mmCIF file of C-alpha atoms and ligand atoms in Angstrom:
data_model
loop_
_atom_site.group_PDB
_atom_site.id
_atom_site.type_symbol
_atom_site.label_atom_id
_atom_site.label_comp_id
_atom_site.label_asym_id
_atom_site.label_seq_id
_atom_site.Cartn_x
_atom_site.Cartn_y
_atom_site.Cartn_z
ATOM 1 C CA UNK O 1 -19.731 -76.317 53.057
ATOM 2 C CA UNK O 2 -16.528 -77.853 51.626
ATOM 3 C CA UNK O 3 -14.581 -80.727 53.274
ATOM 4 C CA UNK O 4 -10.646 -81.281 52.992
ATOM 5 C CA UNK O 5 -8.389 -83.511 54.330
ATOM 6 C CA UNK O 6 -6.143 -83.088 51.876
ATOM 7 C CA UNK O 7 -3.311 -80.554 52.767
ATOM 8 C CA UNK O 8 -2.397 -79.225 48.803
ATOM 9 C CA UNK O 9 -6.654 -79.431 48.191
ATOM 10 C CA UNK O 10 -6.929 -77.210 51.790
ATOM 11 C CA UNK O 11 -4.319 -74.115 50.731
ATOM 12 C CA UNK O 12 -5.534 -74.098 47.021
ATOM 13 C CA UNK O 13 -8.710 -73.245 48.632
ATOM 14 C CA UNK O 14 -7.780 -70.229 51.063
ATOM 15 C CA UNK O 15 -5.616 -69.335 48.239
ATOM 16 C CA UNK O 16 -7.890 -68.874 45.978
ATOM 17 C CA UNK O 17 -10.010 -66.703 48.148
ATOM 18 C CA UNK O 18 -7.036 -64.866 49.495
ATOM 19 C CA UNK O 19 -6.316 -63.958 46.101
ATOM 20 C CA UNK O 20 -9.743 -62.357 46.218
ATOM 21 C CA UNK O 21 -9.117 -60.557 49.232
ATOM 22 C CA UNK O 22 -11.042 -62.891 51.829
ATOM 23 C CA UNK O 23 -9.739 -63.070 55.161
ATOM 24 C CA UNK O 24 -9.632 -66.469 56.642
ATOM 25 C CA UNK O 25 -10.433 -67.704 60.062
ATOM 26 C CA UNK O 26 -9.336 -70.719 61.279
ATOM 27 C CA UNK O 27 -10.507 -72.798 64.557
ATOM 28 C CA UNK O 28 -8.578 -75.853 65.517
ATOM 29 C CA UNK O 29 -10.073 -78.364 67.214
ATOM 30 C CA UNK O 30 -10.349 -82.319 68.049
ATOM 31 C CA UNK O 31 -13.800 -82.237 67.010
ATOM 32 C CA UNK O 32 -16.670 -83.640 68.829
ATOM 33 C CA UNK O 33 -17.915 -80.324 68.898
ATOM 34 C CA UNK O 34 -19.760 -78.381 71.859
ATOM 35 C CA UNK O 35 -20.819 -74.829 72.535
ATOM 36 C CA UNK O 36 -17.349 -73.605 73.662
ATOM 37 C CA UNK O 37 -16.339 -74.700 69.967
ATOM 38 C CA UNK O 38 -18.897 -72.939 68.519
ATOM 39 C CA UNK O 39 -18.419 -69.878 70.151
ATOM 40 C CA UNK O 40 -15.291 -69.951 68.505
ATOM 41 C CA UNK O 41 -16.651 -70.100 65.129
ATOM 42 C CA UNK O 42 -18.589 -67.419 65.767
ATOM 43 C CA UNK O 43 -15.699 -65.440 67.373
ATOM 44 C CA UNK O 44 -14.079 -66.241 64.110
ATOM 45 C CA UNK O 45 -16.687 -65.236 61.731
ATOM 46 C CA UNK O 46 -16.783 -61.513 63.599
ATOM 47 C CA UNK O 47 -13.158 -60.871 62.230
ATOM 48 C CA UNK O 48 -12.658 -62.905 59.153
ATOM 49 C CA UNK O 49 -14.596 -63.717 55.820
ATOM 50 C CA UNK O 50 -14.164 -67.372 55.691
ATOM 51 C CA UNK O 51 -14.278 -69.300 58.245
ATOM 52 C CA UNK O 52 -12.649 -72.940 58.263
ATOM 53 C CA UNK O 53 -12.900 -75.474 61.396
ATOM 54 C CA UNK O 54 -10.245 -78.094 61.540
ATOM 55 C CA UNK O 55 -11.067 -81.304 63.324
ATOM 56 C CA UNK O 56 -7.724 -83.730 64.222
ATOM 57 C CA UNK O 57 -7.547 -85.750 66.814
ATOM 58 C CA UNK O 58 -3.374 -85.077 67.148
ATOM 59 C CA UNK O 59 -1.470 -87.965 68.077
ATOM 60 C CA UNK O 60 1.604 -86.438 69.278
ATOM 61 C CA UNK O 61 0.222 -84.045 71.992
ATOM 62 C CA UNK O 62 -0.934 -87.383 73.635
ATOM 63 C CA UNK O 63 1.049 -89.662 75.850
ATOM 64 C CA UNK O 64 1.709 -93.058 75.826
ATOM 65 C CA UNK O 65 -0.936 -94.171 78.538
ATOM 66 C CA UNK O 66 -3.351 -90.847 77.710
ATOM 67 C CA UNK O 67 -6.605 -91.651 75.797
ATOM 68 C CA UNK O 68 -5.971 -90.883 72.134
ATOM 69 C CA UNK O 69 -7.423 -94.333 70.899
ATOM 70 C CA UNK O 70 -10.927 -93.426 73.238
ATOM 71 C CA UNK O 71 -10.823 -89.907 72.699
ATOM 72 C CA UNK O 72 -14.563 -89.357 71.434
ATOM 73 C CA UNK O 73 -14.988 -88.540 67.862
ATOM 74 C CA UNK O 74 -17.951 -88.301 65.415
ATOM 75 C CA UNK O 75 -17.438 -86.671 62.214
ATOM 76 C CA UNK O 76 -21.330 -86.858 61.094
ATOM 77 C CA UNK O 77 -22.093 -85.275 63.919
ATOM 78 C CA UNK O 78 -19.353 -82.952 64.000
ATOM 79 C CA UNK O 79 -19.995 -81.741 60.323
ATOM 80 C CA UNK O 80 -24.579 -81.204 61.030
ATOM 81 C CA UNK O 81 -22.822 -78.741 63.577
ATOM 82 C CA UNK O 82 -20.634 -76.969 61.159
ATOM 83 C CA UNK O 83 -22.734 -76.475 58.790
ATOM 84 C CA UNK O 84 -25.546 -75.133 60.871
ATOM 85 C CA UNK O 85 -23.319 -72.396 62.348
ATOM 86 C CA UNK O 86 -21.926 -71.038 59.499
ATOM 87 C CA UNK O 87 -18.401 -72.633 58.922
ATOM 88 C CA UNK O 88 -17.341 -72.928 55.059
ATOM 89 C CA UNK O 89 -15.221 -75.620 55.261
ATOM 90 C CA UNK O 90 -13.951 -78.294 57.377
ATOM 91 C CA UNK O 91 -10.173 -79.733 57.715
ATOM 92 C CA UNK O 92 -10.336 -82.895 58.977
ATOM 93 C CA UNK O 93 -6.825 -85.105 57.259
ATOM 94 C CA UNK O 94 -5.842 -88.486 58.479
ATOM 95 C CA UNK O 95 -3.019 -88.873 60.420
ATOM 96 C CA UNK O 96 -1.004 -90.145 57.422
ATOM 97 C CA UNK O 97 -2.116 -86.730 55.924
ATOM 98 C CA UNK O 98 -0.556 -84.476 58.690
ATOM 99 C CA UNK O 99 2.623 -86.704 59.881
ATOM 100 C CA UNK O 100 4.935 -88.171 57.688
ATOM 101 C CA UNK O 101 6.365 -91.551 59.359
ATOM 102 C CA UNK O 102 10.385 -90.490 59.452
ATOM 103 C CA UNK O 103 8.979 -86.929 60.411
ATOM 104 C CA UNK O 104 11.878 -85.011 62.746
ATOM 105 C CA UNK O 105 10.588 -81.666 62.849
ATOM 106 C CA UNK O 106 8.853 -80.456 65.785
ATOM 107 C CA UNK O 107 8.726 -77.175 67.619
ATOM 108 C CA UNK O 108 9.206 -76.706 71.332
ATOM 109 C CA UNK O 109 8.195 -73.791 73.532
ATOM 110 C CA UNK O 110 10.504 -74.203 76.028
ATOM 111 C CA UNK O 111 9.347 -71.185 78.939
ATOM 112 C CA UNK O 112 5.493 -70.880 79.031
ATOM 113 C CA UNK O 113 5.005 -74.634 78.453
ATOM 114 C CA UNK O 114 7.312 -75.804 81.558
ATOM 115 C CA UNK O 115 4.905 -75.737 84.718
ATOM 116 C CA UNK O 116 0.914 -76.659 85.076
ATOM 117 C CA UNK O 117 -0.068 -78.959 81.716
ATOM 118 C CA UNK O 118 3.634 -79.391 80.410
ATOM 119 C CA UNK O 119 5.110 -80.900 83.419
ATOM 120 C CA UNK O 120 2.010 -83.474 83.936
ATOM 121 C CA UNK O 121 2.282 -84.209 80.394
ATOM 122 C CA UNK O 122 5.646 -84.874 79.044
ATOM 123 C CA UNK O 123 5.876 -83.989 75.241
ATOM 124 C CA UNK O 124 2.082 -82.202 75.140
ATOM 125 C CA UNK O 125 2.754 -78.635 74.207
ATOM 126 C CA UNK O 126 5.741 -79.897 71.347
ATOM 127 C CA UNK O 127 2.417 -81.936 69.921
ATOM 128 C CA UNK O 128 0.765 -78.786 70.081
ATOM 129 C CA UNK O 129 2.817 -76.267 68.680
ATOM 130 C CA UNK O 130 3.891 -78.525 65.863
ATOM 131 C CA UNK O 131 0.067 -79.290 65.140
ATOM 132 C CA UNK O 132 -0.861 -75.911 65.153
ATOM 133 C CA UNK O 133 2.280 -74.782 62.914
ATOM 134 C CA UNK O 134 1.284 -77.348 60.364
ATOM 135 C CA UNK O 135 -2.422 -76.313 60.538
ATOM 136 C CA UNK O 136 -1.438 -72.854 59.739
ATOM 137 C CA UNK O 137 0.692 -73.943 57.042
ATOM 138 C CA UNK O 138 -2.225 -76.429 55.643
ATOM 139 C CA UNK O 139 -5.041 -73.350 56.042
ATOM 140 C CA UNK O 140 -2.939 -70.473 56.116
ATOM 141 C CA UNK O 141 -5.242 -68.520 58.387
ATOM 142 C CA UNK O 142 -4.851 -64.225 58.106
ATOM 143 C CA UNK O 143 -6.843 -65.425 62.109
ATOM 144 C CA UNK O 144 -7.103 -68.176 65.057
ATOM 145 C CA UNK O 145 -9.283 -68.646 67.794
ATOM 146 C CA UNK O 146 -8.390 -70.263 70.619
ATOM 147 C CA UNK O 147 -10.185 -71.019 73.752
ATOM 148 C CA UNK O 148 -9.449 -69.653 77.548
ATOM 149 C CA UNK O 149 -10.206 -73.553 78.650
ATOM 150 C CA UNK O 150 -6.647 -73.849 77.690
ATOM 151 C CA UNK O 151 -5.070 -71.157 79.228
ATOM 152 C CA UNK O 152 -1.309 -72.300 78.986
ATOM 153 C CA UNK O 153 -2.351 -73.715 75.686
ATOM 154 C CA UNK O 154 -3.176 -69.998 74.502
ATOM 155 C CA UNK O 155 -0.208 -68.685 76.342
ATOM 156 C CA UNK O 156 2.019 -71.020 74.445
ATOM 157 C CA UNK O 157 0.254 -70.766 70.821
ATOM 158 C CA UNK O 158 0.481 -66.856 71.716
ATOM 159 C CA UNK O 159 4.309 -66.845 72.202
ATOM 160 C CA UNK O 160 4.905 -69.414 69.350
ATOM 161 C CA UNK O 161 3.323 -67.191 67.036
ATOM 162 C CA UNK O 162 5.065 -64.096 68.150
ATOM 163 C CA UNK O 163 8.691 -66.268 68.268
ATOM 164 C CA UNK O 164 8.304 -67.248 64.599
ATOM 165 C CA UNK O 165 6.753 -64.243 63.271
ATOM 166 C CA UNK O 166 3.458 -66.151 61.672
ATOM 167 C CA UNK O 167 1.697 -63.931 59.973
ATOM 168 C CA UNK O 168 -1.580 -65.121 62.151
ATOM 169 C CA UNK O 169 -3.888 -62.670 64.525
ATOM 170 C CA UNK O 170 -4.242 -64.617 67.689
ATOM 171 C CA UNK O 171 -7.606 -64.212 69.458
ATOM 172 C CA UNK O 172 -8.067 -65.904 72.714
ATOM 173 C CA UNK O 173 -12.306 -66.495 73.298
ATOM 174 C CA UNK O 174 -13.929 -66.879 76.803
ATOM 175 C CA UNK O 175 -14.744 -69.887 78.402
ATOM 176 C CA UNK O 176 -18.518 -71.235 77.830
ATOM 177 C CA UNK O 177 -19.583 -73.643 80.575
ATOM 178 C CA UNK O 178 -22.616 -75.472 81.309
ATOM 179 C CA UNK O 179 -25.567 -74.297 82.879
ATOM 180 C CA UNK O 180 -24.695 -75.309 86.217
ATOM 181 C CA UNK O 181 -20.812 -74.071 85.473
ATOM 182 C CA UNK O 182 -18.674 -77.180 84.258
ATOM 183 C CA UNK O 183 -16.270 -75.954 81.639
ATOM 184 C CA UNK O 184 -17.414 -77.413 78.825
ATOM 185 C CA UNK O 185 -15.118 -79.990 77.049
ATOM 186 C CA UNK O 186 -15.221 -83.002 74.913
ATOM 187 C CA UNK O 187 -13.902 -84.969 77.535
ATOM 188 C CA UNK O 188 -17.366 -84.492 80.115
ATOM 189 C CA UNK O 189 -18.402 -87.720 77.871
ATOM 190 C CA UNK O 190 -16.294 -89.471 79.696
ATOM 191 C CA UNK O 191 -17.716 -88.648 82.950
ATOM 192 C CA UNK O 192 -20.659 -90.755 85.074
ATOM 193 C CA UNK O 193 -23.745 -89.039 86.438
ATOM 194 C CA UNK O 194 -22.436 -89.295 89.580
ATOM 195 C CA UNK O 195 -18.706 -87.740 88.758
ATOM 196 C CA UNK O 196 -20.191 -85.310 86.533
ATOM 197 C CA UNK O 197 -21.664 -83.818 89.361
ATOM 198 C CA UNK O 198 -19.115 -83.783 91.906
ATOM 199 C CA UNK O 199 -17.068 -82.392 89.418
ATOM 200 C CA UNK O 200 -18.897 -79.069 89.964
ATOM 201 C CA UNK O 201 -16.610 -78.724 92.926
ATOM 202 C CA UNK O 202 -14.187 -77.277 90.289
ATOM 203 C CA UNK O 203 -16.048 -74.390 88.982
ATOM 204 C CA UNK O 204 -17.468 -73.538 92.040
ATOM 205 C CA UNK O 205 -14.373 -73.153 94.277
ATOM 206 C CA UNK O 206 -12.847 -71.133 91.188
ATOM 207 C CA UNK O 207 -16.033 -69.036 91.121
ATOM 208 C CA UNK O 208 -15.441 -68.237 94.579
ATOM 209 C CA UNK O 209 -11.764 -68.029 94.739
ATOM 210 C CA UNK O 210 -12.395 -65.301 92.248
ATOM 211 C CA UNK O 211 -14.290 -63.080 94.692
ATOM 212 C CA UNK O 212 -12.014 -63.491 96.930
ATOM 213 C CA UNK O 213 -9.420 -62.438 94.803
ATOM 214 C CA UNK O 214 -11.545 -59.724 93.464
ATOM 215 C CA UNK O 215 -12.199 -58.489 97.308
ATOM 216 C CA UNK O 216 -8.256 -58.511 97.947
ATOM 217 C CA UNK O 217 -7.300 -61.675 99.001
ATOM 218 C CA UNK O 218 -3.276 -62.434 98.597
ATOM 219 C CA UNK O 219 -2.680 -65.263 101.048
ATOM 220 C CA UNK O 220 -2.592 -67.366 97.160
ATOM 221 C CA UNK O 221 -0.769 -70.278 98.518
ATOM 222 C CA UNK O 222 -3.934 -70.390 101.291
ATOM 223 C CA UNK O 223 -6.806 -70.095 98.338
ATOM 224 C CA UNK O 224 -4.650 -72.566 96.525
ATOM 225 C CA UNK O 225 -4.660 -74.918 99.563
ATOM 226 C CA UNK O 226 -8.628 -74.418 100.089
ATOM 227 C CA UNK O 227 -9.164 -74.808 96.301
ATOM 228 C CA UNK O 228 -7.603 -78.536 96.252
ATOM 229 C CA UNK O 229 -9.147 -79.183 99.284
ATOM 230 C CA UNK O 230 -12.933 -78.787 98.314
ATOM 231 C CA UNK O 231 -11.832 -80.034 95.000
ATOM 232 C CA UNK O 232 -10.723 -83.919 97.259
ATOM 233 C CA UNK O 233 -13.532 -83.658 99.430
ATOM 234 C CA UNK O 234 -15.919 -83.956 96.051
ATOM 235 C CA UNK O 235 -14.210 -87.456 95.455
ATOM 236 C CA UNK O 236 -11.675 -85.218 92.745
ATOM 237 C CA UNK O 237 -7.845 -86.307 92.254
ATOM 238 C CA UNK O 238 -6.025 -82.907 92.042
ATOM 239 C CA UNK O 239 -3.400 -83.043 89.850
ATOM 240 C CA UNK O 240 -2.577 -79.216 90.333
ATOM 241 C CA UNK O 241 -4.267 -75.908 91.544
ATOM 242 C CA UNK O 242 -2.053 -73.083 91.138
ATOM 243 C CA UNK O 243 -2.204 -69.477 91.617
ATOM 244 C CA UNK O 244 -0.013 -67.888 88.313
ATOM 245 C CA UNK O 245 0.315 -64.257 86.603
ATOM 246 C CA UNK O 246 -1.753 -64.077 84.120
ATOM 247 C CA UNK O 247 0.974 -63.331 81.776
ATOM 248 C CA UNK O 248 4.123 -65.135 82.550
ATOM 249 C CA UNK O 249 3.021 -67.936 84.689
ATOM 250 C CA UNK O 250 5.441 -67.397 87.409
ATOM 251 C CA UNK O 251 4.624 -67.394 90.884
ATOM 252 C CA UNK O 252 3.085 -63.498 90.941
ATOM 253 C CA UNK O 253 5.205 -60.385 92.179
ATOM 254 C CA UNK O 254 3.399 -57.415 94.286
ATOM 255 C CA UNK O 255 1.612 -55.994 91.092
ATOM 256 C CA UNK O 256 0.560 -58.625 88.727
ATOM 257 C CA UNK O 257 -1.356 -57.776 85.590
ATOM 258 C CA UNK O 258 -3.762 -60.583 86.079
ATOM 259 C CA UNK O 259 -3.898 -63.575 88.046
ATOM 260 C CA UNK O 260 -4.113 -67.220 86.811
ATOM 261 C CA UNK O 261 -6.438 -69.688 89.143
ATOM 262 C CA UNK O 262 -5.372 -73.302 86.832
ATOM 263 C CA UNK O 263 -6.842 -76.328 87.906
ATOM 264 C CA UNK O 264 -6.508 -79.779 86.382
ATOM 265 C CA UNK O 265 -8.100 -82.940 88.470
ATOM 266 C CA UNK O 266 -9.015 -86.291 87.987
ATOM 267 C CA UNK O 267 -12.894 -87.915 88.652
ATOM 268 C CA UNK O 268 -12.002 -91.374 88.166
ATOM 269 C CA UNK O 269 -10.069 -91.695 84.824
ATOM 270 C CA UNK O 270 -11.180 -88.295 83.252
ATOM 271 C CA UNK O 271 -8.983 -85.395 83.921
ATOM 272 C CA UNK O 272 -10.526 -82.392 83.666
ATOM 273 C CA UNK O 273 -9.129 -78.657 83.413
ATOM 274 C CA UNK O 274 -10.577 -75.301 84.271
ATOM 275 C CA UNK O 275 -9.190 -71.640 84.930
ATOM 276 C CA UNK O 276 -10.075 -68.572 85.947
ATOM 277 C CA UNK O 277 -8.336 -64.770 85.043
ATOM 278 C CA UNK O 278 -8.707 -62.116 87.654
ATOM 279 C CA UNK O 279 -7.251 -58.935 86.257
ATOM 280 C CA UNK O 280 -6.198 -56.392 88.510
ATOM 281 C CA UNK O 281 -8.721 -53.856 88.171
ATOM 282 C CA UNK O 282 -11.504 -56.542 89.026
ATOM 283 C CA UNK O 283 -12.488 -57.096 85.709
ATOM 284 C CA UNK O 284 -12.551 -60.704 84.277
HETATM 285 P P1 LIG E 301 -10.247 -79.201 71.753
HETATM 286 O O1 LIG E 301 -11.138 -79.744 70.701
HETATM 287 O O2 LIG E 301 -10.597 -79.629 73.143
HETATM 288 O O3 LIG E 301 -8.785 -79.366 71.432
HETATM 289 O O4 LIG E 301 -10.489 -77.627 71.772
HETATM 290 C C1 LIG E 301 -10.377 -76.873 70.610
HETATM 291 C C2 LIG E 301 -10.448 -75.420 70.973
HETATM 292 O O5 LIG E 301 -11.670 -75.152 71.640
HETATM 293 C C3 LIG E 301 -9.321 -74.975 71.929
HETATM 294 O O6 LIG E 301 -8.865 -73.681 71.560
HETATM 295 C C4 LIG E 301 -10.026 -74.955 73.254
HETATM 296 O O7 LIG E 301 -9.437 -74.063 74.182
HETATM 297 C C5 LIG E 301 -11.408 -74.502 72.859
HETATM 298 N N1 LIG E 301 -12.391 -74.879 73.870
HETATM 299 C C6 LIG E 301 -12.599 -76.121 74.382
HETATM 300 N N2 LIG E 301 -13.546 -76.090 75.335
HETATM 301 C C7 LIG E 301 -13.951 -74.804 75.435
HETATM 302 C C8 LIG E 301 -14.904 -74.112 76.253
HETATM 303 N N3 LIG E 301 -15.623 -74.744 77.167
HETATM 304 N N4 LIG E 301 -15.033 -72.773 76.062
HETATM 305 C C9 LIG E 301 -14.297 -72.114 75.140
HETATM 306 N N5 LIG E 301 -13.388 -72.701 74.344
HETATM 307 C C10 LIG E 301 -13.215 -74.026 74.495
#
């Protein structure tokens, strides 16, 4: 398994192979690596020849008081992982690698990213397209996975891609969760015994706000209401719970698509998000 955290050392690479007609996969990701990021690189491995895992911890989708300096990181670890599941090579540059100080470039999604994540977080999704822009340009990916845990996050990547016409196919993987149903995350580190299992307050009222979607329900601002309500009862700080079409993240007309059940709450300092999709027809 090659390592680069050089950007010109990164494209000679997929170059190189491109040249021989290998199609690359890349998964992004802030490393400390768990199952849901795995299932990525194995999404990624069922469409493309090469398959390259990028691990940076990006300073500009962070805010000022967020936990960029604590976020949990450990390459060693991160790399035994890689290379047991099959990833050719990691990207993992510096900060100095990926931002240059005077940089004034950045790209802003300025429809998808307004509600849910974007207005909590000031600045998040331009840190996130303009990563993810640069990451393509530094792998130059013919594919990228992305993970349903971020649901705006794919919604936004989606329509950045399709906006600037990069030549990338987009594939959006499920969420994986924990035995007992906590969407998986890097951030469940962060958690206490004791938070960690209130916390399953959030997967189970979305697991059963999703039958009652499935079985009909419409009254959304009423799930919505019941949703944050279990969500406080469990000692959780709800930051939002909001019922969304799938597609456009508007409030939903008569006929929606698919629904969007977004959560994002706080157990002490750690904010954790999870979603569900309903489509129309039942199926998830
Ligand atoms: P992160 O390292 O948290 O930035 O996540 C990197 C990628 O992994 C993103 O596309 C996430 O949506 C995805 N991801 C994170 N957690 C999960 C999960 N539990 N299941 C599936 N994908 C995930």
């Amino acid at each position: 398994m090659k390592i680069f955290s050089n950007i010109l050392d990164m494209q000679n690479y997929t170059l190189t192979l491109k040249r021989q007609g290998k199609r690359i996969g890349l998964v992004p990701t802030m490393g400390f690596l768990h199952e849901g990021h795995l299932s990525l690189v194995h999404e990624a491995a069922k469409h493309a020849d090469i398959v390259i895992l990028s691990i940076f911890v990006n300073p500009t989708q962070f805010g000022p008081n967020e936990d960029f300096d604590k976020y949990p990181r450990d390459f060693e670890r991160d790399r035994k992982l890689c290379e047991d599941n099959g990833v050719d090579a990691i990207f993992a540059p510096e900060v100095a690698d990926m931002y240059f100080k005077d940089c004034s470039t950045y790209i802003n999604e300025n429809k998808l990213s307004a509600g849910l994540c974007g207005a909590r977080r000031p600045g998040h999704f331009q840190g996130v397209c303009t990563v993810v822009a640069k990451l393509f340009n530094a792998v130059l990916p013919d594919i990228a996975v992305f993970g349903q845990k971020d649901a705006q996050q794919a919604l936004v990547l989606r329509r950045m891609v399709r906006d600037l016409n990069f030549p990338v196919k987009m594939l959006i993987a499920p969420i994986v969760r924990e035995s007992d149903g906590l969407a998986m995350s890097s951030r469940n580190k962060y958690l206490t015994e004791e938070q960690r299992r209130n916390a399953l307050a959030i997967s189970r009222t979305l697991f059963k706000a999703e039958n009652e979607l499935k079985a009909g329900r419409k009254d959304f601002d009423a799930i919505a209401g019941e949703i944050s309500a279990t969500i406080s009862a469990s000692g959780g700080r709800v930051d939002y719970v909001e019922i969304l079409d799938a597609d456009t993240l508007e409030l939903p007309n008569e006929t929606p698509r698919g629904l969007l059940v977004a959560v994002a709450a706080y157990y002490g300092a750690t904010r954790l998000i999870d979603n569900i999709i309903i489509t129309v027809d039942g199926q998830e």
